[in-house]
mmCIF file with all atom_site columns, C-alpha atoms in Angstrom:
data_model
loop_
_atom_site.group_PDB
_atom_site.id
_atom_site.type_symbol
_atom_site.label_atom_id
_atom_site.label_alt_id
_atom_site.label_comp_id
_atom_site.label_asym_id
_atom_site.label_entity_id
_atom_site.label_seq_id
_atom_site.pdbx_PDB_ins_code
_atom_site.Cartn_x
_atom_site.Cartn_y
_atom_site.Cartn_z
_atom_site.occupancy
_atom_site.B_iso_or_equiv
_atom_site.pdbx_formal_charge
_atom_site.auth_seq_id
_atom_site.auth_comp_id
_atom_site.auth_asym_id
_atom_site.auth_atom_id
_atom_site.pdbx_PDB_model_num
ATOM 1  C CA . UNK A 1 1  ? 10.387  -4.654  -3.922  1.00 0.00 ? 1  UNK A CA 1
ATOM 2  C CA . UNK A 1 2  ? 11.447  -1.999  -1.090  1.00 0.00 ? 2  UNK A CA 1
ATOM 3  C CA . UNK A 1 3  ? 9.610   -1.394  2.385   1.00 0.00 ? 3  UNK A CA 1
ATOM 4  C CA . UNK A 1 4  ? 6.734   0.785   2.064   1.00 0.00 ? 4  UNK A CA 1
ATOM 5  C CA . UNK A 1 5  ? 7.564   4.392   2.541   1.00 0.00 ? 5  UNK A CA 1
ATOM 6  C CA . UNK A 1 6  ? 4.365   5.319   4.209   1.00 0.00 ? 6  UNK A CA 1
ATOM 7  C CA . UNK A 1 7  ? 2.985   9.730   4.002   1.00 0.00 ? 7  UNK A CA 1
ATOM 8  C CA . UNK A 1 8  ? 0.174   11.155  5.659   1.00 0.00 ? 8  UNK A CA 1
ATOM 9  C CA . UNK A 1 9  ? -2.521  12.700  3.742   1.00 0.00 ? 9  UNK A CA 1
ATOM 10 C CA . UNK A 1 10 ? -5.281  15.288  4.652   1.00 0.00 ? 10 UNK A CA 1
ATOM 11 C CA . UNK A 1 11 ? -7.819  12.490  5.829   1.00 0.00 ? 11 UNK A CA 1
ATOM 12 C CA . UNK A 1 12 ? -6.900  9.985   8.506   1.00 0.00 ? 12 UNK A CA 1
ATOM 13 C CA . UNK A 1 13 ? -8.620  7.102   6.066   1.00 0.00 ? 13 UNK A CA 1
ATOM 14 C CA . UNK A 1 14 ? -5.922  7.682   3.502   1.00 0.00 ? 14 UNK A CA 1
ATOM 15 C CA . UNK A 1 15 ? -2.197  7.580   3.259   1.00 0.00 ? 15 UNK A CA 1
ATOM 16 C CA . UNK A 1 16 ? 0.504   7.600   0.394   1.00 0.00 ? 16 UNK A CA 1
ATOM 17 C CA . UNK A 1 17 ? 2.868   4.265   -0.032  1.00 0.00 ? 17 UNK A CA 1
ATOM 18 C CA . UNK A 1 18 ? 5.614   5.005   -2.045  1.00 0.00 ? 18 UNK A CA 1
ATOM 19 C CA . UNK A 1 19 ? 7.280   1.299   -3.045  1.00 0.00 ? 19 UNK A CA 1
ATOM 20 C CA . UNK A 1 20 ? 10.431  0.762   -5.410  1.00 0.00 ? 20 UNK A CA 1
ATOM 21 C CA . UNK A 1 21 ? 10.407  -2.011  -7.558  1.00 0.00 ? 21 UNK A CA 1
ATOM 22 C CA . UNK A 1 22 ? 13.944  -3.489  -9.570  1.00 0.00 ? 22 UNK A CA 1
ATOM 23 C CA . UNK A 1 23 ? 13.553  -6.515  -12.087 1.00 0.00 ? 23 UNK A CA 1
ATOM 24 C CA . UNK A 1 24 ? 16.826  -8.450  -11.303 1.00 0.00 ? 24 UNK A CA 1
ATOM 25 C CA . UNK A 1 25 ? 15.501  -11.221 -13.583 1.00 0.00 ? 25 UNK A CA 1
ATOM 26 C CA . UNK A 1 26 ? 16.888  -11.701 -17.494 1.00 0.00 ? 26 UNK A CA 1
ATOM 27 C CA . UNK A 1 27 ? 13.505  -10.626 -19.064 1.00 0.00 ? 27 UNK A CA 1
ATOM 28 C CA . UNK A 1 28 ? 10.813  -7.630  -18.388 1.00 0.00 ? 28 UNK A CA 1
ATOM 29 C CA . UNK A 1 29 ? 7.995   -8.261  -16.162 1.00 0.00 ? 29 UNK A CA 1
ATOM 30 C CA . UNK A 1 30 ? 4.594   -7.894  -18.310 1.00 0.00 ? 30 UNK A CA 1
ATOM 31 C CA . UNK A 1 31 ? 2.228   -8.080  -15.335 1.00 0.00 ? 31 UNK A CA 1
ATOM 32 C CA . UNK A 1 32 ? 1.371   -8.280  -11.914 1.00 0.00 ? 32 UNK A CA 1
ATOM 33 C CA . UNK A 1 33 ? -0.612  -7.048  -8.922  1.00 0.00 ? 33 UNK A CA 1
ATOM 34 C CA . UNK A 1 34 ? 0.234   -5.427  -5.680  1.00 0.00 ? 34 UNK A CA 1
ATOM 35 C CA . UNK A 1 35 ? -1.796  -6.067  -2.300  1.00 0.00 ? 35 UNK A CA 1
ATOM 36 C CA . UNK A 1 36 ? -1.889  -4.346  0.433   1.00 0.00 ? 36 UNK A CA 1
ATOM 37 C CA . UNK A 1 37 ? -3.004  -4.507  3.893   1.00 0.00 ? 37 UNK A CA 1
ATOM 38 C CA . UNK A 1 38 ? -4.266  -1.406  5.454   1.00 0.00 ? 38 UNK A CA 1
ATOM 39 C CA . UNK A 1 39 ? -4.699  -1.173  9.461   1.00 0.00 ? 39 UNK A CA 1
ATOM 40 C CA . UNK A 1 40 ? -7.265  0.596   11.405  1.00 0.00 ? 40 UNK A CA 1
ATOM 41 C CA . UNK A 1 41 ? -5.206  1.771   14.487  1.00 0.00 ? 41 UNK A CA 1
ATOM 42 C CA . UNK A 1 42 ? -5.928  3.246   17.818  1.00 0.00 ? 42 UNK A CA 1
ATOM 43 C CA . UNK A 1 43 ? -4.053  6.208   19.524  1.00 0.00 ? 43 UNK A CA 1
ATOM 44 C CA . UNK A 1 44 ? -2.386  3.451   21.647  1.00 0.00 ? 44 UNK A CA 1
ATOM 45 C CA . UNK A 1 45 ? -1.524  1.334   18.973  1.00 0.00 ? 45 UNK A CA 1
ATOM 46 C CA . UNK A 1 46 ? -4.126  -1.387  18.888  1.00 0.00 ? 46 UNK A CA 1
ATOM 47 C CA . UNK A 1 47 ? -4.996  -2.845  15.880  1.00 0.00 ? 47 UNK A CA 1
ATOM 48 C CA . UNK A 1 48 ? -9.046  -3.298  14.930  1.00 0.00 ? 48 UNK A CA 1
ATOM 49 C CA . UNK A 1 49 ? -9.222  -4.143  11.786  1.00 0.00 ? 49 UNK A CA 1
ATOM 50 C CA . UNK A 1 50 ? -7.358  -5.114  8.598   1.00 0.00 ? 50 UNK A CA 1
ATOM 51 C CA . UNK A 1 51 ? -8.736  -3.924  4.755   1.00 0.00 ? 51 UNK A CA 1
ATOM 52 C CA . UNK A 1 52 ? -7.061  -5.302  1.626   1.00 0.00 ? 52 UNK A CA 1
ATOM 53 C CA . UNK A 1 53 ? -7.201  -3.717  -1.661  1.00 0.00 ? 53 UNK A CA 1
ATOM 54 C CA . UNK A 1 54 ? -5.222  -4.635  -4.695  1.00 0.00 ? 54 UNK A CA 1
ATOM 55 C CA . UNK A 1 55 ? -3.611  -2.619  -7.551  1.00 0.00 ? 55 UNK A CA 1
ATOM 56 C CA . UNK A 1 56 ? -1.831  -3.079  -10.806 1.00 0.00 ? 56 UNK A CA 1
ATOM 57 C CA . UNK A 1 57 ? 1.760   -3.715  -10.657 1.00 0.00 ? 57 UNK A CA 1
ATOM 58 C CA . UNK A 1 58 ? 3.722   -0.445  -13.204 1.00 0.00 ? 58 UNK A CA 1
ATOM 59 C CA . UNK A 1 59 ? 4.424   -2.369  -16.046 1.00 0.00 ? 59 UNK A CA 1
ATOM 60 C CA . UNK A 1 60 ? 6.579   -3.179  -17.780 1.00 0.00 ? 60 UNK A CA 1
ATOM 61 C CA . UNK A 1 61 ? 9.382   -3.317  -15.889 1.00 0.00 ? 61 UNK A CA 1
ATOM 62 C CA . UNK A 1 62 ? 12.581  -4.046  -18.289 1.00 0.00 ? 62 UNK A CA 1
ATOM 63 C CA . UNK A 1 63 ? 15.024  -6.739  -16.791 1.00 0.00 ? 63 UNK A CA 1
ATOM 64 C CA . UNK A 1 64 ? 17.861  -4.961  -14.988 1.00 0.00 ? 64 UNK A CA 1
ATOM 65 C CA . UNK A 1 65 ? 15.258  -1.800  -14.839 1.00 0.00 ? 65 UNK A CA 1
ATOM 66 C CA . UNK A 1 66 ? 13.349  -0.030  -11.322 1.00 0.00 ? 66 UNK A CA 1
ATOM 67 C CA . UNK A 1 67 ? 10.225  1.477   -10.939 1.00 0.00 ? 67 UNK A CA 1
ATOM 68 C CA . UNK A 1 68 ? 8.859   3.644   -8.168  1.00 0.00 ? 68 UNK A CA 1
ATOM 69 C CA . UNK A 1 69 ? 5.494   4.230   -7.930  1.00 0.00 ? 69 UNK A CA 1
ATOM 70 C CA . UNK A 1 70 ? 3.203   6.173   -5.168  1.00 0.00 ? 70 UNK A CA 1
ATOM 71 C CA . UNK A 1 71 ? -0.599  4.906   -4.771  1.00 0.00 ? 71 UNK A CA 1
ATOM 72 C CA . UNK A 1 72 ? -3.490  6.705   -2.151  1.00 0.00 ? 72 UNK A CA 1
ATOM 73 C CA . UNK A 1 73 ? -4.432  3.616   0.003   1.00 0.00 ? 73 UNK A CA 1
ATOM 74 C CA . UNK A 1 74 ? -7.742  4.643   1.535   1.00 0.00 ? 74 UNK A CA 1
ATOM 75 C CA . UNK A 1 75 ? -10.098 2.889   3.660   1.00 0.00 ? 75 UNK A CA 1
ATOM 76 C CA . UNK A 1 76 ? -13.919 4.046   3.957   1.00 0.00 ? 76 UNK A CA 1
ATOM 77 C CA . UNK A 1 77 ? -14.180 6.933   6.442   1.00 0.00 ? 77 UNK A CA 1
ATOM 78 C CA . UNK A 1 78 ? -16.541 5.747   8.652   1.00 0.00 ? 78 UNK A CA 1
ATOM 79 C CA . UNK A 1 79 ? -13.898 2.565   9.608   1.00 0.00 ? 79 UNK A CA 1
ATOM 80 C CA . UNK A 1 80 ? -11.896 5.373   11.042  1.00 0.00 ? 80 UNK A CA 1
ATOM 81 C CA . UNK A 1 81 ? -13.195 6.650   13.850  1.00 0.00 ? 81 UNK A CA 1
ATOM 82 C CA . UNK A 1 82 ? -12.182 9.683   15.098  1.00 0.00 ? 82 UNK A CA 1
ATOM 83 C CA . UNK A 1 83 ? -8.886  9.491   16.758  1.00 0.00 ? 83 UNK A CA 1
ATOM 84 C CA . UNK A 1 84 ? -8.017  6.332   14.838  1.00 0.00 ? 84 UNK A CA 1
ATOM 85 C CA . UNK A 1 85 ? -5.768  6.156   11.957  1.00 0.00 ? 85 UNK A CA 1
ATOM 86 C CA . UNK A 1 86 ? -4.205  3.914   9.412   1.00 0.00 ? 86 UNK A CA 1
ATOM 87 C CA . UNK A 1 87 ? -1.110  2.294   8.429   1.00 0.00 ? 87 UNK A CA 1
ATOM 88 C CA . UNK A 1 88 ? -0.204  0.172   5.487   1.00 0.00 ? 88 UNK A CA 1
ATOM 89 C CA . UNK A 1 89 ? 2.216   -2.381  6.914   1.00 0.00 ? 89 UNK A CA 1
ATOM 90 C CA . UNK A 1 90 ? 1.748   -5.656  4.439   1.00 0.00 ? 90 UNK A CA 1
ATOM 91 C CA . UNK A 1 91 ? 2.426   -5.385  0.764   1.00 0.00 ? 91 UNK A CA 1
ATOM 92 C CA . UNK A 1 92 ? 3.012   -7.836  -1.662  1.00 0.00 ? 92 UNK A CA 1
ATOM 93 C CA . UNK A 1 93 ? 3.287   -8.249  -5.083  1.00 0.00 ? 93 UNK A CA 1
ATOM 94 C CA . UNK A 1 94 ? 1.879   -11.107 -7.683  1.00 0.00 ? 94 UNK A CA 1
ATOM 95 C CA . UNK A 1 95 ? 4.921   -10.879 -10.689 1.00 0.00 ? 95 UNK A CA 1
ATOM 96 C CA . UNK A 1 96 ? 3.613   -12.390 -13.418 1.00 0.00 ? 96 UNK A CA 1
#
């Protein structure tokens, strides 16, 4: 899996992760989820809260073969105050 490529949206609760995903195993991957963890940031940088969500991995995913997929990570509005904003910095993925 790449780094998240993190966009801005429109609303300061929600963002666009773009992640790239290559099977380097022998056989395709049939399932899977993806987690990430979305932070509620300050204009200086502090860190007040963390929200998870989860999503399904893009399957399948042939062995030898990539995938690049963009999700809308959004947090409830009212967790980001006004001047806040968030950042997706953990993602990881369940193969299965």
């Amino acid at each position: 899996m790449s780094d998240p490529v993190r966009t801005g949206t429109d609303q300061r609760w929600c963002e666009d992760v773009t992640l790239v995903f290559r099977n380097s195993g022998g056989t395709a991957v049939r399932s899977g989820t993806v987690a990430f963890g979305t932070h509620v940031v300050d204009a200086l940088g502090i860190d007040w809260a963390t929200r998870r969500s989860t999503v399904t991995l893009p399957v399948p995913i042939t062995a030898g073969g990539r995938e690049e997929r963009t999700w809308t990570v959004c947090v409830d509005a009212w967790r980001v105050p006004l001047g806040m904003h968030i950042k997706t910095r953990d993602v990881s993925v369940d193969w299965e």
